[in-house]
Coordinates of C-alpha atoms in Angstrom, one line a residue:
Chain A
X1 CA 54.2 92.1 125.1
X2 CA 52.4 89.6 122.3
X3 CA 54.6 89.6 120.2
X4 CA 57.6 88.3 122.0
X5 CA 59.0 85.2 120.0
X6 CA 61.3 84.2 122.9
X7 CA 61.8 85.2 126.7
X8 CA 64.2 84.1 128.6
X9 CA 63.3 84.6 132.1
X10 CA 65.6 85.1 135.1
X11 CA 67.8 81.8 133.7
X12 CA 70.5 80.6 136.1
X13 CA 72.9 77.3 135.7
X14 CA 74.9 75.7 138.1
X15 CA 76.8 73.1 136.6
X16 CA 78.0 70.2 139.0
X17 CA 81.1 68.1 138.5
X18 CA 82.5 65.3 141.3
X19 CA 85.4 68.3 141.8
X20 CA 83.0 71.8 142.3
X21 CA 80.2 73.4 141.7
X22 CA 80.3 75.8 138.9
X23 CA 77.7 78.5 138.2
X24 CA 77.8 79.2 134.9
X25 CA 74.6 81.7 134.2
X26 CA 72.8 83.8 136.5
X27 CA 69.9 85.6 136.0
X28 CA 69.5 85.9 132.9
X29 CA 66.8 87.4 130.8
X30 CA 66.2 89.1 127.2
X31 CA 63.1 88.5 125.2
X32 CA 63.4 88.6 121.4
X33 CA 60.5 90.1 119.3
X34 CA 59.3 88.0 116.0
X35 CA 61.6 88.9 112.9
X36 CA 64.6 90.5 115.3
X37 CA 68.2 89.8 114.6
X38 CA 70.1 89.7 117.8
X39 CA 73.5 88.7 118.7
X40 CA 74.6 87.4 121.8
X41 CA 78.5 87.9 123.0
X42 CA 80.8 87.7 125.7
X43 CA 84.3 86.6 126.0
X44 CA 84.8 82.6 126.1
X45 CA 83.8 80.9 129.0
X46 CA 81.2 83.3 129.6
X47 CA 78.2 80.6 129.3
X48 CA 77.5 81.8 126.0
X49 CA 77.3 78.0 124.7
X50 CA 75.7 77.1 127.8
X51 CA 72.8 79.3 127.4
X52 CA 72.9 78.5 123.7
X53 CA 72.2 74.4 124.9
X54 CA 69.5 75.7 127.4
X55 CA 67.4 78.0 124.4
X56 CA 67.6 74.6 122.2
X57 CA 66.4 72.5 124.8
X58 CA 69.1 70.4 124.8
X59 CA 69.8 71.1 129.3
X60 CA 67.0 72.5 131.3
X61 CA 67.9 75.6 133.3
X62 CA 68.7 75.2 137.4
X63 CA 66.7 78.3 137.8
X64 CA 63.9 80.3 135.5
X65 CA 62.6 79.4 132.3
X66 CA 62.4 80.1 128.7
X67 CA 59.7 80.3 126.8
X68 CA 59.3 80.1 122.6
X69 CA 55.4 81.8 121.7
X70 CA 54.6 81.9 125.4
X71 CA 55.2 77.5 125.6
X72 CA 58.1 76.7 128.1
X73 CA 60.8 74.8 126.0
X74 CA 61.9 71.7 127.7
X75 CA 63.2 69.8 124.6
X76 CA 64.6 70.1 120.6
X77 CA 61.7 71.3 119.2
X78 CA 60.7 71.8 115.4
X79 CA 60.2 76.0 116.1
X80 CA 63.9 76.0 116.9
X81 CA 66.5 75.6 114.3
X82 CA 70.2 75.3 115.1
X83 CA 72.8 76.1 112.3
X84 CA 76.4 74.6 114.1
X85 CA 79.2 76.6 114.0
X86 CA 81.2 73.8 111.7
X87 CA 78.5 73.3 108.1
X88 CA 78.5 69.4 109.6
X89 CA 77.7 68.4 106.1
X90 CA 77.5 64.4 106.1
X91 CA 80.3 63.7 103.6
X92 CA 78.2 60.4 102.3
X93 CA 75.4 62.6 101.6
X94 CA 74.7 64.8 98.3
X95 CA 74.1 68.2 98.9
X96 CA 70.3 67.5 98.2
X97 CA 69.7 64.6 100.4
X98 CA 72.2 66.7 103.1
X99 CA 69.3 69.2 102.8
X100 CA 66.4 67.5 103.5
X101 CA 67.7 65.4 106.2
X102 CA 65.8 67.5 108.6
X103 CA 62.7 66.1 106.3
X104 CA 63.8 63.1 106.5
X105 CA 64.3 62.8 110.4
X106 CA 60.6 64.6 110.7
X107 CA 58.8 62.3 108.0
X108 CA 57.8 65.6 106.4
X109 CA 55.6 65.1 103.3
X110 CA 56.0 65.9 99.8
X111 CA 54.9 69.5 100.2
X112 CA 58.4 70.2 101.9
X113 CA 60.1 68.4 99.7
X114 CA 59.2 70.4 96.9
X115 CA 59.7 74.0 99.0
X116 CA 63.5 72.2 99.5
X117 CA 63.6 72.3 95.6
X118 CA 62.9 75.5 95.6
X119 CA 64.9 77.3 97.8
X120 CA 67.6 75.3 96.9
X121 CA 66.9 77.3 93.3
X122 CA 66.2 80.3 94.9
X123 CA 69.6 80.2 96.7
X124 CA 71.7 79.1 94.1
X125 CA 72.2 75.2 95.1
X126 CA 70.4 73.2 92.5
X127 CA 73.1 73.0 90.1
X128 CA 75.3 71.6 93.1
X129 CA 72.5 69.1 94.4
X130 CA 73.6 65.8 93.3
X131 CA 77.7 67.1 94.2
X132 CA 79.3 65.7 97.3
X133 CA 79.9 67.8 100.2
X134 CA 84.0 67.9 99.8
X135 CA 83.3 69.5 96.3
X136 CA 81.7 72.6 97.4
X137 CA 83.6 76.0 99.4
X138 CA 83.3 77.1 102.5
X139 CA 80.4 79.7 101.7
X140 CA 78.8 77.1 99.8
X141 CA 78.7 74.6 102.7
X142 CA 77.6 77.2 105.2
X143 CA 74.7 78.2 102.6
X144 CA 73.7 74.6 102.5
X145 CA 74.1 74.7 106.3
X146 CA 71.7 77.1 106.8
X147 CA 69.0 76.1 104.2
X148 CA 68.9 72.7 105.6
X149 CA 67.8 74.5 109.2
X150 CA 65.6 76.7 107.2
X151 CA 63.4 73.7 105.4
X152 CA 61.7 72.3 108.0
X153 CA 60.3 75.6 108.8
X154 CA 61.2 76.9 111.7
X155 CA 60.0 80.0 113.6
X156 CA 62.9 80.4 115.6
X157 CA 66.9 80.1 114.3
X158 CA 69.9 79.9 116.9
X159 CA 73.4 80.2 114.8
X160 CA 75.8 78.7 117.6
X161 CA 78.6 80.4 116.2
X162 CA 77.9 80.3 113.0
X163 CA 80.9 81.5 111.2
X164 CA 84.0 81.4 113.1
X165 CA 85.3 78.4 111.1
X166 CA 85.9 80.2 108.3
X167 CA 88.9 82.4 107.7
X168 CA 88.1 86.0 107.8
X169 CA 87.3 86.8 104.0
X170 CA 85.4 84.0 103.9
X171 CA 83.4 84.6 107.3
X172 CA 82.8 88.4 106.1
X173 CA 81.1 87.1 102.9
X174 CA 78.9 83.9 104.4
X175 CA 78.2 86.4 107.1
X176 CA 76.5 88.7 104.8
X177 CA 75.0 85.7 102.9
X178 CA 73.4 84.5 105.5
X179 CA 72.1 87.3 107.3
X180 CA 70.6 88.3 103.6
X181 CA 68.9 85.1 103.3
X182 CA 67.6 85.0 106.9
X183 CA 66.0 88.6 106.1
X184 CA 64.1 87.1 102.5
X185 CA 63.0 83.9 104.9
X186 CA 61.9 86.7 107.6
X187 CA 63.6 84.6 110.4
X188 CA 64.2 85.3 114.3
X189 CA 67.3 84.9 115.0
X190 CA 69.6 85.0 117.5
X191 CA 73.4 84.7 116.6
X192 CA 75.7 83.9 119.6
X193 CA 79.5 85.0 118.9
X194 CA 82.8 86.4 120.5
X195 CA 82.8 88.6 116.7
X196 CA 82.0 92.2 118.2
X197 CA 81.9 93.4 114.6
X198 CA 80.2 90.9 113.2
X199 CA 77.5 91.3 115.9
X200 CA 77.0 95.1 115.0
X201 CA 77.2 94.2 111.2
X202 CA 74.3 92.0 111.0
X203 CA 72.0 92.7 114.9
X204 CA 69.2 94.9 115.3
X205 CA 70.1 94.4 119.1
X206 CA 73.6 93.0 120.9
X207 CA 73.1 91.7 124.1
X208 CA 76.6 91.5 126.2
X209 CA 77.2 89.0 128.8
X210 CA 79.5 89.3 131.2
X211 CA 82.3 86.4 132.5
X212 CA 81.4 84.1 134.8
X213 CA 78.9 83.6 135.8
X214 CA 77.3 84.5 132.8
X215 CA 75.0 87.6 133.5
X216 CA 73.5 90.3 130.7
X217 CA 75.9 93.1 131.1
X218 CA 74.0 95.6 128.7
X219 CA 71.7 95.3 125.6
X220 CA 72.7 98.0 123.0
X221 CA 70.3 99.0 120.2
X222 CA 71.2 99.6 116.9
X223 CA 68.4 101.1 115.7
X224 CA 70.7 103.9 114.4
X225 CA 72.2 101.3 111.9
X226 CA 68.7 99.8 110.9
X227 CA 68.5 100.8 107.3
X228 CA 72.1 100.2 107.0
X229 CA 73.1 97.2 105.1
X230 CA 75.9 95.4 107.0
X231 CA 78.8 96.2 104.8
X232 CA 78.2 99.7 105.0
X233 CA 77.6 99.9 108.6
X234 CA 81.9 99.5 109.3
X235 CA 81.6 102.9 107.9
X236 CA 78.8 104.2 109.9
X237 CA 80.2 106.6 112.4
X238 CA 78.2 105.0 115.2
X239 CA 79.9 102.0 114.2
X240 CA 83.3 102.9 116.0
X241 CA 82.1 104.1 119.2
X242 CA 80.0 100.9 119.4
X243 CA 82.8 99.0 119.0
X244 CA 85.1 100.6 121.7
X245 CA 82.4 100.1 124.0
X246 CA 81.5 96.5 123.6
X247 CA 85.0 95.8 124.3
X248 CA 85.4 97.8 126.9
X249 CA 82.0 95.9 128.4
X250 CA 83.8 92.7 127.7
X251 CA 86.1 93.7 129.8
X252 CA 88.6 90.8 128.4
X253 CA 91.4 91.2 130.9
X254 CA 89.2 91.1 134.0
Chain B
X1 CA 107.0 72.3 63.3
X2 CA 104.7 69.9 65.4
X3 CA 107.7 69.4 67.8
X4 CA 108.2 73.5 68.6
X5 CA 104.6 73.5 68.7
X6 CA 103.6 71.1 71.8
X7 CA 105.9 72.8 74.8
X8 CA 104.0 74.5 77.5
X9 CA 101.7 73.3 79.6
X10 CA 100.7 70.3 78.5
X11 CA 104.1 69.1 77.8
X12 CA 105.3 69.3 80.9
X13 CA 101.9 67.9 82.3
X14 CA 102.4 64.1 80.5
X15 CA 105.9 64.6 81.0
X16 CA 105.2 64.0 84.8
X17 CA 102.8 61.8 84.3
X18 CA 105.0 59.6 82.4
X19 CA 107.5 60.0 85.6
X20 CA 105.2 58.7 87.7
X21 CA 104.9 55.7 85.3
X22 CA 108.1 54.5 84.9
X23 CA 108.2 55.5 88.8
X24 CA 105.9 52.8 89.9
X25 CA 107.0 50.3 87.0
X26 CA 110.4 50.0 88.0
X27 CA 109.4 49.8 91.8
X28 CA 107.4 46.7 90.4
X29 CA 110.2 45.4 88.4
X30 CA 112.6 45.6 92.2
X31 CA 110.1 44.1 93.8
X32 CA 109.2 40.8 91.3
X33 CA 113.0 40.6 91.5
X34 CA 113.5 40.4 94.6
X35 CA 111.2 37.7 95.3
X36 CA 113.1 35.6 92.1
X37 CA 116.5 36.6 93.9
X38 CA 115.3 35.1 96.9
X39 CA 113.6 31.9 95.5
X40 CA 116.9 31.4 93.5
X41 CA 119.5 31.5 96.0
X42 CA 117.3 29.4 97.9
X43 CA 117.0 26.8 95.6
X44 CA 120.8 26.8 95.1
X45 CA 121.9 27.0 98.8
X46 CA 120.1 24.2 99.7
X47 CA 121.1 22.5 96.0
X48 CA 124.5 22.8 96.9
X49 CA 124.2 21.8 101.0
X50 CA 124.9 24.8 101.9
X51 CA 121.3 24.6 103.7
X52 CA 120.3 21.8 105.0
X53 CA 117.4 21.0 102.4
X54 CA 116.2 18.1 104.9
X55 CA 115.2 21.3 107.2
X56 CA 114.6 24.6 105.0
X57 CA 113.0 22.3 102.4
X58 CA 113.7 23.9 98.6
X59 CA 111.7 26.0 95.9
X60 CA 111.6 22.4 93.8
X61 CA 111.1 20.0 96.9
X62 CA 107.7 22.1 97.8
X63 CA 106.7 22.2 94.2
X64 CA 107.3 18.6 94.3
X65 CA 105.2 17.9 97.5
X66 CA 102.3 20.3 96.2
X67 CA 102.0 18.4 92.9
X68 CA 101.9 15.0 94.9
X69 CA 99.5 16.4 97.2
X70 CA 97.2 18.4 94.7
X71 CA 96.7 15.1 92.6
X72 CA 95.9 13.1 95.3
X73 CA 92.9 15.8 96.0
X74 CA 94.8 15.6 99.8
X75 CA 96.0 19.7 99.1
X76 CA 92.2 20.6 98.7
X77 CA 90.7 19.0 101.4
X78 CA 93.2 20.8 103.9
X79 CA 92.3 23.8 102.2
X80 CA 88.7 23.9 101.9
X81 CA 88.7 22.7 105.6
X82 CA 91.1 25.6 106.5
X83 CA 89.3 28.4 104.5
X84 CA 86.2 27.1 105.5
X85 CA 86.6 27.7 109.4
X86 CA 88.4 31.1 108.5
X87 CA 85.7 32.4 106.9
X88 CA 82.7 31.1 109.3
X89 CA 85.2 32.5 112.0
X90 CA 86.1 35.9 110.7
X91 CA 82.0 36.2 109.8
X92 CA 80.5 35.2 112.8
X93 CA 83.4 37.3 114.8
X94 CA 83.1 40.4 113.0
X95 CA 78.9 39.8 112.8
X96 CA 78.5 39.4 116.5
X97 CA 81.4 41.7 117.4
X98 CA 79.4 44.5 115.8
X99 CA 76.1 43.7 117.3
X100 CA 77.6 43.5 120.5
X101 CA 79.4 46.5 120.1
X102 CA 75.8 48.4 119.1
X103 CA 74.1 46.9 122.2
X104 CA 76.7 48.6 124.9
X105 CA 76.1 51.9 122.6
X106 CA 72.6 52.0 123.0
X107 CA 72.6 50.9 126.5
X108 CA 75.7 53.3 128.3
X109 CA 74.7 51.2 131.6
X110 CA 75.7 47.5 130.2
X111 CA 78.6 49.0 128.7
X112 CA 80.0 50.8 131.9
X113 CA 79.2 47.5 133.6
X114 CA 81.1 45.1 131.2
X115 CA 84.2 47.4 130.6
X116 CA 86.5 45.6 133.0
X117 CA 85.1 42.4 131.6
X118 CA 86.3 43.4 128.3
X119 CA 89.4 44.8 129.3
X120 CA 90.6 41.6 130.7
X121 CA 89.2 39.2 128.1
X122 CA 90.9 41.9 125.7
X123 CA 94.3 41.3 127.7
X124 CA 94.0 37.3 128.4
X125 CA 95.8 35.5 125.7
X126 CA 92.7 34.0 123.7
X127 CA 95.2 30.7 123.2
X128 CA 95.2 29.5 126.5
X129 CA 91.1 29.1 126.7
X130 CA 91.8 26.7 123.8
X131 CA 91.7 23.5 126.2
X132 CA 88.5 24.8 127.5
X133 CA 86.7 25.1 124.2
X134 CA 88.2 21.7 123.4
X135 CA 86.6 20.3 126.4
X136 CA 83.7 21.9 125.7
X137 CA 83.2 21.2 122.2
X138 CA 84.9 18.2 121.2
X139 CA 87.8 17.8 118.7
X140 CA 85.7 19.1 115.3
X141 CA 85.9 21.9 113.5
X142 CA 83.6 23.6 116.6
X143 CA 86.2 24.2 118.9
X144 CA 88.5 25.9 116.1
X145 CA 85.8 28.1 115.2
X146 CA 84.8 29.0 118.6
X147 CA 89.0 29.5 118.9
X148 CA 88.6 32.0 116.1
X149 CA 85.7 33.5 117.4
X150 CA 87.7 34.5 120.6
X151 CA 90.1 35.8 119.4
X152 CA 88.6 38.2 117.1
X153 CA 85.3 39.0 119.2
X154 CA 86.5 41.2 122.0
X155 CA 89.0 43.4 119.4
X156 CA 86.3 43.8 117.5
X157 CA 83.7 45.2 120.0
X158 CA 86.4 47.3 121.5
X159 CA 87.3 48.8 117.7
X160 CA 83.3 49.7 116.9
X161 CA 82.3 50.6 120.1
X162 CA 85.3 53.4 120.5
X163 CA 84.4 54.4 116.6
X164 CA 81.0 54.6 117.6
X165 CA 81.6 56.5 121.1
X166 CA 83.8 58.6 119.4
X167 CA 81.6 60.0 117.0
X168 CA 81.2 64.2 116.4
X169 CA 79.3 65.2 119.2
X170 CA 78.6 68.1 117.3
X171 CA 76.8 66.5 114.5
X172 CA 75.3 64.1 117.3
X173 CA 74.0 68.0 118.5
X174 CA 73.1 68.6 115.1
X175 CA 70.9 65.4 114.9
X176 CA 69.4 65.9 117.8
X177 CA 68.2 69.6 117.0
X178 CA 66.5 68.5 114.1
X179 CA 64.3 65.5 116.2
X180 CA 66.3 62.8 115.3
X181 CA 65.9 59.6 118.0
X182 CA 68.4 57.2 118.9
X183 CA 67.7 55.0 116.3
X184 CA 67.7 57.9 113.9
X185 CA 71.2 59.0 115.4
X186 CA 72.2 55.6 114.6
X187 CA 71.1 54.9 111.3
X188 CA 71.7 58.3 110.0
X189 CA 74.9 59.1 111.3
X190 CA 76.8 56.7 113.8
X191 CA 76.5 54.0 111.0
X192 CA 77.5 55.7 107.8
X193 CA 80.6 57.9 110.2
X194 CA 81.4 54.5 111.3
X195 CA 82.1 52.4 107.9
X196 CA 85.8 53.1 107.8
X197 CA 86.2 52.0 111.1
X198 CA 84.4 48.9 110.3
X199 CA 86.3 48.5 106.7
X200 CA 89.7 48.4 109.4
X201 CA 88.2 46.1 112.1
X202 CA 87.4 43.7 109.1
X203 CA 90.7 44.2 107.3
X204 CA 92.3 43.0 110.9
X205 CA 89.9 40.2 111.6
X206 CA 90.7 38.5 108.5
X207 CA 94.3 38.2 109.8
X208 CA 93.1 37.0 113.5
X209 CA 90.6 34.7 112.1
X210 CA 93.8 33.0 110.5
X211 CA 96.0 33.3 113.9
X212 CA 92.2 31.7 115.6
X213 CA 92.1 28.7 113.0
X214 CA 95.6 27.8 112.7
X215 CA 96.1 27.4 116.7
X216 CA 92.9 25.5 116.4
X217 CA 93.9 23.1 114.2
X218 CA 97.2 22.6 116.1
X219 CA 95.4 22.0 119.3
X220 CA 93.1 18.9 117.9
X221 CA 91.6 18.5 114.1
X222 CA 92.5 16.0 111.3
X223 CA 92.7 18.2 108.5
X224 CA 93.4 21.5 107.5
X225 CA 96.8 23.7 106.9
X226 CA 97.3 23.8 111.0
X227 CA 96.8 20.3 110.8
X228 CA 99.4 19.8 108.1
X229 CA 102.1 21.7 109.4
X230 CA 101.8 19.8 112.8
X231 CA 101.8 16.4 111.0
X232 CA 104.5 17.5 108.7
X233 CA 106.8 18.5 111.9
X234 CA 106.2 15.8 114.1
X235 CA 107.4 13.0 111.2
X236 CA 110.0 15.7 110.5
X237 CA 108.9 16.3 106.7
X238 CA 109.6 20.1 106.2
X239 CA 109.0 19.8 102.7
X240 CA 105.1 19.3 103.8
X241 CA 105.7 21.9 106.7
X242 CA 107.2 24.4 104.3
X243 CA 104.7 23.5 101.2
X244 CA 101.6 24.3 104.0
X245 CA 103.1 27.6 105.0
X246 CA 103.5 28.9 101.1
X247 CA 99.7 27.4 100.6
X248 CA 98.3 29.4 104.0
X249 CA 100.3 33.0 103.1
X250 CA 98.3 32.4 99.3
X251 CA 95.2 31.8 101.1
X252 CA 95.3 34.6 103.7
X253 CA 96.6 36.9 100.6
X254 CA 93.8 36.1 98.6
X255 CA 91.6 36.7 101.2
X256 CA 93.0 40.0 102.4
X257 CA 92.9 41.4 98.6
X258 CA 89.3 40.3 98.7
X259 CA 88.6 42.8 101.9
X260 CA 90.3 45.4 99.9
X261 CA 88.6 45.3 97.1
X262 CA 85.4 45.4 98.9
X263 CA 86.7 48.5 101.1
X264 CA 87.2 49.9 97.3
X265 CA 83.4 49.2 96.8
X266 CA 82.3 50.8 99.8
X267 CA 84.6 53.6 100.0
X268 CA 82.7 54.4 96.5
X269 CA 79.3 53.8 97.1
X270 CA 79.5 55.8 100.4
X271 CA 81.6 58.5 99.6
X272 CA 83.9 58.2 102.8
X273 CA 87.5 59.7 102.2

């Protein structure tokens, strides 16, 4: 099992407040393989986010571990990038300078600097590099989003939602955008949503979690839609049944 | 044929434009009238004793006064004094105010500790510490700044420090995931986030600084508007009284144009909406 980029090992949370105690995950564990795609849903309240804080390092765990390359991640590390649901684009930024904030923050060298440059050419962003946030679409700012997690190089990519801002034309196309990018970059990703389709257009894997507390209900492979490119999986006929059961797993009215 | 020719489009484009124009002219035009309307009738009420001019004063009686009193020099001694105090006030207010105000952000503990304290210094009248800070400080211009400084300190902390508090926690996530320290969070995000709250806390500390000064110099001082007004009243000449007020609302209107223009200039060179 080398090649495991991240395992999450029998995770639990109990959150405590001065009125209860809430467990919000329990034993939870998945491992993700280097260059995987795989989505993470359950209906709201599920501990999706909660899990999502614990993988970034952001809250340690009440119980198990996880680990990123075999080290236990205790803190925001540089391996891990984190693409927010929202673009959070800092209006008094250009688009460049919005980029390479992560640079910035890291006192990365010149060396990044310049593979900003280019991938902002590569991804269709110079021309918009010295434009304000405010002047760009939705897509655009999610694009911009995404390359400023992707600069300073990490190994790892959580998308916390990543595009349920948008209306649905809108999240349909980034969605695809995205997901084409991350495959060019060869990224590990691992996409939490409440979007079943999205989740089947775009995994190799869905993991479903169940509601409170959080536990991994059932990890589907899609290795039957693998060479399918996300658009055309909606027609796949695997595609339906998948659907009907991940909502049927969801279970949202229990 | 130049007349069939230009309909469309761009007709109707500087056709609104041109709306909007004479829109905001004649707006201007009311308002400029207005103010002569007002100045007019009274000049004649009180002309005619229909308002005692010995107490509302009159339009010529003030111009009158501020002639006498501008070639004496006497007007722009009052006034430097005055504008000086506002300005070292509303300075040192809002300059402390906002390092204050980022101490008890970086330091959750002091600021949980002082909130009551700052509640009820937020609540107290700042006025009726004035005898204290004229104990304190004598009868110079120190206690009247000190007066200002009250009274625009604690609204000031209270203002940043909510801005400050308030800020995305989203984007404080999002700063976080990519490394950023405390001082990176501040610099890079709680700052810039933060102008516009700042621009407002400045816009309303010019006015307080005024309210700080002017109660100051009616509590002790030998010059300044404050001072003015109270001399003017207490040997009952409202021309003087009346003549100080016009002079104050030009100063504090000059001054709050000044703020504005410089929220113009950072609004620009920041880019905040």
């Amino acid at each position: 099992m080398s090649n495991m980029l991240l395992e999450v090992n029998h995770v639990g949370h109990v959150y405590q407040t001065p009125q209860c105690e809430k467990e919000a995950l329990k034993d939870v564990s998945f491992q993700i393989e280097e260059g995987e795609f795989v989505s993470l849903v359950g209906p709201s309240g599920c501990g999706k986010s909660t899990l999502l804080t614990i993988i970034a390092g952001l809250e340690r765990p009440t119980h198990g571990e996880v680990r990123l390359d075999g080290k236990p991640v205790t803190a925001p590390t540089a391996e891990i990038g984190y693409m927010p649901q929202k673009d959070h684009l800092f209006s008094w930024r250009n688009i460049r300078s919005n980029i390479t904030l992560g640079l910035e923050i890291q006192k990365k060298g010149p060396e990044y600097y310049r593979k900003a440059e280019e991938m902002m050419e590569k991804y269709g962003l110079r021309d918009v590099g010295s434009m304000m946030p405010d002047q760009l679409s939705g897509g655009m700012r999610q694009r911009c989003s995404l390359i400023r997690t992707l600069v300073t190089g990490p190994r790892f990519l959580l998308l916390d939602e990543a595009f349920s801002a948008l209306d649905y034309q809108t999240r349909v196309a980034v969605s695809v955008d995205i997901h084409t990018i991350i495959r060019k970059e060869n990224k590990t990703v691992l996409l939490v949503t409440h979007d079943i389709s999205e989740s089947l257009m775009l995994s190799d894997r869905v993991i479903v979690l169940s509601h409170s507390p959080g536990t991994v209900k059932r990890i589907h492979d899609l290795s039957v839609l693998k060479d399918t490119a996300p658009m055309e999986r909606l027609d796949h006929e695997a595609y339906g049944s998948m659907i009907k059961d991940i909502w049927k797993e969801l279970d949202i009215h229990g | 044929m130049d007349k069939y020719r230009k309909t469309g489009k761009k007709d109707l484009r500087s056709e609104y434009l041109h709306s909007l124009k004479t829109a905001r002219v004649r707006i201007h035009v009311l308002r400029i009238a207005l103010l002569i309307l007002l100045i007019t009738l009274w000049e004649v009420l009180t002309a005619h004793d229909i308002l005692n001019p010995f107490i509302f004063s009159s339009p010529s009686r003030i111009l009158a006064t501020l002639n006498d009193l501008s070639v004496s020099g006497e007007l722009w001694r009052h006034i430097g004094t005055s504008v000086l105090e506002t300005v070292i006030g509303f300075l040192s207010g809002t300059i402390l105010g906002i390092i204050i105000a980022i101490i008890l952000w970086w330091i959750p503990t002091v600021s949980n500790v002082l909130d009551p304290y700052l509640v009820v210094l937020n609540a107290l009248p700042k006025t009726a510490l004035g005898p204290i800070f004229i104990v304190c400080m004598g009868t110079g211009i120190g206690a009247i700044i000190v007066m200002t400084l009250a009274i625009s300190l604690i609204v000031t902390i209270l203002n940043v420090l909510n801005g400050f508090i308030h800020t995305d926690v989203e984007k404080v996530k999002l700063m976080k995931m990519l490394g950023a320290n405390r001082l990176q969070i501040f610099r890079k995000l709680i700052m810039p986030s933060n102008l516009s709250t700042i621009v407002n806390v400045l816009k309303i500390n010019i006015g307080l600084s005024w309210v700080g000064v002017i109660t100051g110099e009616f509590l002790v001082s030998k010059a300044g508007l404050g001072y003015l007004i109270v001399y003017g009243s207490q040997v009952f000449k409202m021309d003087l009284v009346m003549s100080s007020v016009v002079v104050l609302a030009v100063c504090a209107i000059i001054m709050h144009i000044c703020i504005v223009l410089l929220e113009k200039a950072t609004r620009k060179r920041f880019g905040i909406a």
